[in-house]
Short mmCIF file of C-alpha atoms and ligand atoms in Angstrom, two decimals:
data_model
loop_
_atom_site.label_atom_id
_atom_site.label_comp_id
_atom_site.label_asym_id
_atom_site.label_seq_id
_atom_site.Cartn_x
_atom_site.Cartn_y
_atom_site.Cartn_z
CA UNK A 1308 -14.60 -8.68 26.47
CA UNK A 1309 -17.87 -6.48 26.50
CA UNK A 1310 -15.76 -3.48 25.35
CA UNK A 1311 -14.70 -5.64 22.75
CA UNK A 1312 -17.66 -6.64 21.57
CA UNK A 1313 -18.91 -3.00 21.91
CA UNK A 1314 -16.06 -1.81 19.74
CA UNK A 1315 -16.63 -4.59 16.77
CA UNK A 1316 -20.32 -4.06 16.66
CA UNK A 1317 -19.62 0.01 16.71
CA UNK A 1318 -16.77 -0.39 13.44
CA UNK A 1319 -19.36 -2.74 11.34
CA UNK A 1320 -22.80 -2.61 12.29
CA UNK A 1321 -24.92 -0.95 14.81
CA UNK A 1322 -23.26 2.93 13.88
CA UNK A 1323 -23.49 4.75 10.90
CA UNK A 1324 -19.93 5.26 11.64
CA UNK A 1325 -16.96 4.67 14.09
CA UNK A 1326 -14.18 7.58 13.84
CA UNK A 1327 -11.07 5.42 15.08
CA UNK A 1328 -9.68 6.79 18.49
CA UNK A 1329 -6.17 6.16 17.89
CA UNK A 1330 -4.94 6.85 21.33
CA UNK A 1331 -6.29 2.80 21.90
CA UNK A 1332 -5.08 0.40 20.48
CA UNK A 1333 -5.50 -1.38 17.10
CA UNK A 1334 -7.49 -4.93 17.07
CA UNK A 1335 -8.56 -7.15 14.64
CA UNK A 1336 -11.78 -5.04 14.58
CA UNK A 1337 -10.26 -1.88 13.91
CA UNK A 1338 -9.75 0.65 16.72
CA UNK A 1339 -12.33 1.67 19.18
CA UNK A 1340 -14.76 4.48 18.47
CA UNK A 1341 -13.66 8.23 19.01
CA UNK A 1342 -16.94 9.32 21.44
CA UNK A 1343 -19.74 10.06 19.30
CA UNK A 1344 -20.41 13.58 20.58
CA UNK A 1345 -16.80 14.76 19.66
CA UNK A 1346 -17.26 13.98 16.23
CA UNK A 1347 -17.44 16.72 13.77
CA UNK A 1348 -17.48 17.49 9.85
CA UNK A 1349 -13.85 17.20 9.84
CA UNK A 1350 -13.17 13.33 10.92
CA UNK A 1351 -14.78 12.92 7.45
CA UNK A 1352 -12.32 15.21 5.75
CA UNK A 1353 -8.25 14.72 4.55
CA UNK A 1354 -6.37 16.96 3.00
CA UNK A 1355 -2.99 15.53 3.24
CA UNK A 1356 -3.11 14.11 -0.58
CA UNK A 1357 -3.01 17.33 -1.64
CA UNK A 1358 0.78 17.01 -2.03
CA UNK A 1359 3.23 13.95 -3.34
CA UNK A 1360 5.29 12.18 -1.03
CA UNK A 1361 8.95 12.70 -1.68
CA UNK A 1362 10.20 10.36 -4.46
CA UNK A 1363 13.90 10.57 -3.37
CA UNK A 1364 14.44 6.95 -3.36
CA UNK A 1365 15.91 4.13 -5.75
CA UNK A 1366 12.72 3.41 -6.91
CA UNK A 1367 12.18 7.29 -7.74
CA UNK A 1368 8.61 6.50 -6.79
CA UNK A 1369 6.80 7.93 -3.63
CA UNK A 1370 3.62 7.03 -1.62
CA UNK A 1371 1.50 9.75 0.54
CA UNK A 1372 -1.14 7.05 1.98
CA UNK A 1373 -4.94 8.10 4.05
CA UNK A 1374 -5.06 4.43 5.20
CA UNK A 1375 -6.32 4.43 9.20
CA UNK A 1376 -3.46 5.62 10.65
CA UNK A 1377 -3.60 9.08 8.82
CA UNK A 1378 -7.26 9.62 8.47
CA UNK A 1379 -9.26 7.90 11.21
CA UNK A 1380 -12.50 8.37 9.85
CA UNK A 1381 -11.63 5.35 7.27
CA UNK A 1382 -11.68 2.92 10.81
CA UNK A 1383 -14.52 -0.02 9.75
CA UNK A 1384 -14.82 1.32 6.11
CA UNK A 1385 -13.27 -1.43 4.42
CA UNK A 1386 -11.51 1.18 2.46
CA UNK A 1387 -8.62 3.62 1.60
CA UNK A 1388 -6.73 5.35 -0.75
CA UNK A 1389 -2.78 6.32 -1.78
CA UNK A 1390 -1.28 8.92 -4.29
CA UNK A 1391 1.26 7.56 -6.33
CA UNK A 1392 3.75 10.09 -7.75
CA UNK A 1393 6.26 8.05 -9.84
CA UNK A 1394 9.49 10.01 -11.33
CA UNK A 1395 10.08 9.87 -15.17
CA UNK A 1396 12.05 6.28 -14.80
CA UNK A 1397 9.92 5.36 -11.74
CA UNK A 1398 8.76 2.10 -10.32
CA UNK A 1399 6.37 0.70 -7.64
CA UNK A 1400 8.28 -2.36 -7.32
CA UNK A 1401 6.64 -5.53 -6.86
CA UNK A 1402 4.57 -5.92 -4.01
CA UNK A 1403 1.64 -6.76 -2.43
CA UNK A 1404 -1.40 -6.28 0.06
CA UNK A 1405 -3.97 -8.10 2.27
CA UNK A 1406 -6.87 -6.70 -0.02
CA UNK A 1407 -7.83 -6.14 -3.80
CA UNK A 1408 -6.39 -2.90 -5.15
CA UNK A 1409 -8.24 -0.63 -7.58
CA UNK A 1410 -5.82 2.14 -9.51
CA UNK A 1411 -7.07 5.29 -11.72
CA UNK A 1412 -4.18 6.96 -14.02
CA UNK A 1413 -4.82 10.56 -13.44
CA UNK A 1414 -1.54 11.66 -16.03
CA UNK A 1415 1.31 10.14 -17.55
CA UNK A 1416 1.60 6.57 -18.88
CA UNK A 1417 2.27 3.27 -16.77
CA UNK A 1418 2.37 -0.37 -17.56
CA UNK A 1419 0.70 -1.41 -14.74
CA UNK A 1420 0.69 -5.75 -14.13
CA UNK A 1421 -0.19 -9.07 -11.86
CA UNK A 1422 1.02 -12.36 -11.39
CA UNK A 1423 -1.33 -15.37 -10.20
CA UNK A 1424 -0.76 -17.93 -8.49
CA UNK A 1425 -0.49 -19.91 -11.71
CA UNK A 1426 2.69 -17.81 -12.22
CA UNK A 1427 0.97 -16.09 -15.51
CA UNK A 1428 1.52 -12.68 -15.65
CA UNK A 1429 -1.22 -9.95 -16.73
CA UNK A 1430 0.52 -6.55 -17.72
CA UNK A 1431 -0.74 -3.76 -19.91
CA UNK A 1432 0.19 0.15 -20.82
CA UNK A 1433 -2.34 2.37 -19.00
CA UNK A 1434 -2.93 5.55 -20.23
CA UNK A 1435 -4.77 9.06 -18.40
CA UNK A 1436 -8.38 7.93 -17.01
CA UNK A 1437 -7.49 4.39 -17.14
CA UNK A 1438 -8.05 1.65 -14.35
CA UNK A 1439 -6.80 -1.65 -13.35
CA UNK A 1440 -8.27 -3.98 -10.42
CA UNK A 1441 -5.15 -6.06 -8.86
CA UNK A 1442 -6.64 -9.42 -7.05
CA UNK A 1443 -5.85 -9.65 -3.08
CA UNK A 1444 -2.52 -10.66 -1.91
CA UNK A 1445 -0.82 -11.59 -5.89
CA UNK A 1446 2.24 -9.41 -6.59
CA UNK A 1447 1.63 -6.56 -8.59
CA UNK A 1448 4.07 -3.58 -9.99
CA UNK A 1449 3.44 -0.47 -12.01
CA UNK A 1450 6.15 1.18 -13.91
CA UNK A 1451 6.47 4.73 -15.25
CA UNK A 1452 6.92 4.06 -19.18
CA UNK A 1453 6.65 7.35 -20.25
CA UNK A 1454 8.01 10.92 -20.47
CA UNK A 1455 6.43 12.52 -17.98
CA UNK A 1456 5.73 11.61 -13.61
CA UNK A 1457 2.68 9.71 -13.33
CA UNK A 1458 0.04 10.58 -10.96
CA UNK A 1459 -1.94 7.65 -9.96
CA UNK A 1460 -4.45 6.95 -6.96
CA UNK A 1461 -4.76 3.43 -5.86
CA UNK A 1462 -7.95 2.38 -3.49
CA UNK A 1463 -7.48 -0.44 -1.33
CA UNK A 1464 -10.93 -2.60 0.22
CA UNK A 1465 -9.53 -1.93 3.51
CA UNK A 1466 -8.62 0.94 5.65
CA UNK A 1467 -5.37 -0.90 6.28
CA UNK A 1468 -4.40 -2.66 3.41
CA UNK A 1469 -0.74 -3.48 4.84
CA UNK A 1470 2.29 -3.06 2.19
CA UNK A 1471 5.22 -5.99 1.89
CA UNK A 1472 7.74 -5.09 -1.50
CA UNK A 1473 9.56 -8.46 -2.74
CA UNK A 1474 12.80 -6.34 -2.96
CA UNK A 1475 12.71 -4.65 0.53
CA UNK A 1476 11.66 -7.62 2.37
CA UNK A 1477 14.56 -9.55 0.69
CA UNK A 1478 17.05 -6.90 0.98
CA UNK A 1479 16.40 -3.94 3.16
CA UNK A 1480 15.55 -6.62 6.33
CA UNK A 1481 17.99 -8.44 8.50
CA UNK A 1482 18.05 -11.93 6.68
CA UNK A 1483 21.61 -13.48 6.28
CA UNK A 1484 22.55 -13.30 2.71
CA UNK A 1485 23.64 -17.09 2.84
CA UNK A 1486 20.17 -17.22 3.12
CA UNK A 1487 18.88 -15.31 1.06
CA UNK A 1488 21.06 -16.94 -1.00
CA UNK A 1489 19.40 -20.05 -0.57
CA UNK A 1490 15.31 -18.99 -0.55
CA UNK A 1491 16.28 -16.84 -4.18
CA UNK A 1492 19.35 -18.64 -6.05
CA UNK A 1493 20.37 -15.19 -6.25
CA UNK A 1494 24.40 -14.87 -6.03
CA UNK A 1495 26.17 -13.13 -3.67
CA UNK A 1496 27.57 -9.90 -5.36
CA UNK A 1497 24.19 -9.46 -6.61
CA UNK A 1498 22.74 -10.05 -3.56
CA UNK A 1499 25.22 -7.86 -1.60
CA UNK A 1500 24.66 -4.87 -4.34
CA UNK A 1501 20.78 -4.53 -3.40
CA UNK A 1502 21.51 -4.87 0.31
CA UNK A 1503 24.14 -1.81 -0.03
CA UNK A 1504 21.09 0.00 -2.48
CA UNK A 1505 18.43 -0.20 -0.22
CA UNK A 1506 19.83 -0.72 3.19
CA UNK A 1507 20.00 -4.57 4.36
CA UNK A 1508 22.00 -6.00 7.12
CA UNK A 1509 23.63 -9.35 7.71
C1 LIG B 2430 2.98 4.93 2.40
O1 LIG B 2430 2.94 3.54 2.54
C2 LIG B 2430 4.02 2.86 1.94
C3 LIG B 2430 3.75 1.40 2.12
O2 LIG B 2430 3.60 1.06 3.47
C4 LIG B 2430 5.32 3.29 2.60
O3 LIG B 2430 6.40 2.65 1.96
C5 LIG B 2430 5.46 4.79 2.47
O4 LIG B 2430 6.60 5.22 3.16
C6 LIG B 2430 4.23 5.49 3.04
N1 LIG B 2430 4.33 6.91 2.74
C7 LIG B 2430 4.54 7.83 3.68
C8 LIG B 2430 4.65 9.25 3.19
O5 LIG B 2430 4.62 7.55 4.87
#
């Protein structure tokens, strides 16, 4: 319990800072605090977005994330950030996350949209420099409309922001298509398509 408590004040308000030590585990708090004296210039520091993640998926649409778990410096920040590299064709299909999401368009052109819980749906071209605020937890999408790959950062107001896709959760997990069948009013050849496309079992 004291460690505990040590650990939650260290990630949010006693420290100027609490690089996560990812060798314990992950709490509700965040992870404990990599020993202060070890810390140097370079917990503060990722390079890995210097590249895209590989877009060879049905989507065409890939992801290189510095949430926690790649860049421990981000533990208790409330924050984090993902490059979006989306094909000519490509789609971040809809999805959501535990926190609000803030994206820039750094090239290319993207129709980029919400829907509330009122089911109404806010969607609108974005063009270079643009930016778009997507509320906490309501499905959101962005699609590559034009003729060039979009590159795109989204921020997230958590170093964790968690990731759950309608389409993968439906048909790339282990739910029984009767089912599925049931929670979508889908049918089952259309159902049974998707599962084949992106790897669902059952
Ligand atoms: C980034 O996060 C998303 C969402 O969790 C995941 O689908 C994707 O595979 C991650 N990218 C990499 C390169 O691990």
């Amino acid at each position: 319990m004291f460690s505990f408590l040590v650990s939650l004040s260290c990630a949010t308000i006693i420290s100027d800072y609490c690089v996560g030590d990812l060798s314990q585990p992950d709490g509700p708090a965040g992870y404990p605090c990599k020993d202060p004296a070890k810390v140097t210039v370079d917990d503060f520091v990722y390079s890995g977005l210097r590249v895209a993640a590989s877009s060879a998926n049905p989507f065409k649409f890939g992801a290189n994330n510095a949430t926690v778990t790649q860049f421990p410096g981000l533990n208790g920040m409330d924050i984090s950030i993902t490059r979006a590299d989306l094909d000519v064709g490509g789609v971040v299909p809809l999805h959501t996350h535990r926190v609000a999401e803030l994206i820039i368009i750094i090239q290319g052109t993207v129709i980029g949209g919400f829907i509330d819980t009122k089911n109404t749906a806010y969607y609108k071209t974005l063009s270079k420099g643009d930016i778009m605020i997507f509320p906490p937890t309501l499905l959101h999408f962005q699609i590559n409309v034009g003729s060039t790959p979009v590159l795109a950062y989204a921020t997230f107001a958590s170093e964790n922001p968690g990731f759950q896709a309608v389409d993968l959760a439906l048909f790339r997990s282990s739910l029984p298509s009767e089912l599925i069948e049931k929670v979508t009013l889908l049918d089952d050849a259309q159902i049974n398509k998707l599962k084949k496309l992106l790897g669902g079992t059952n």
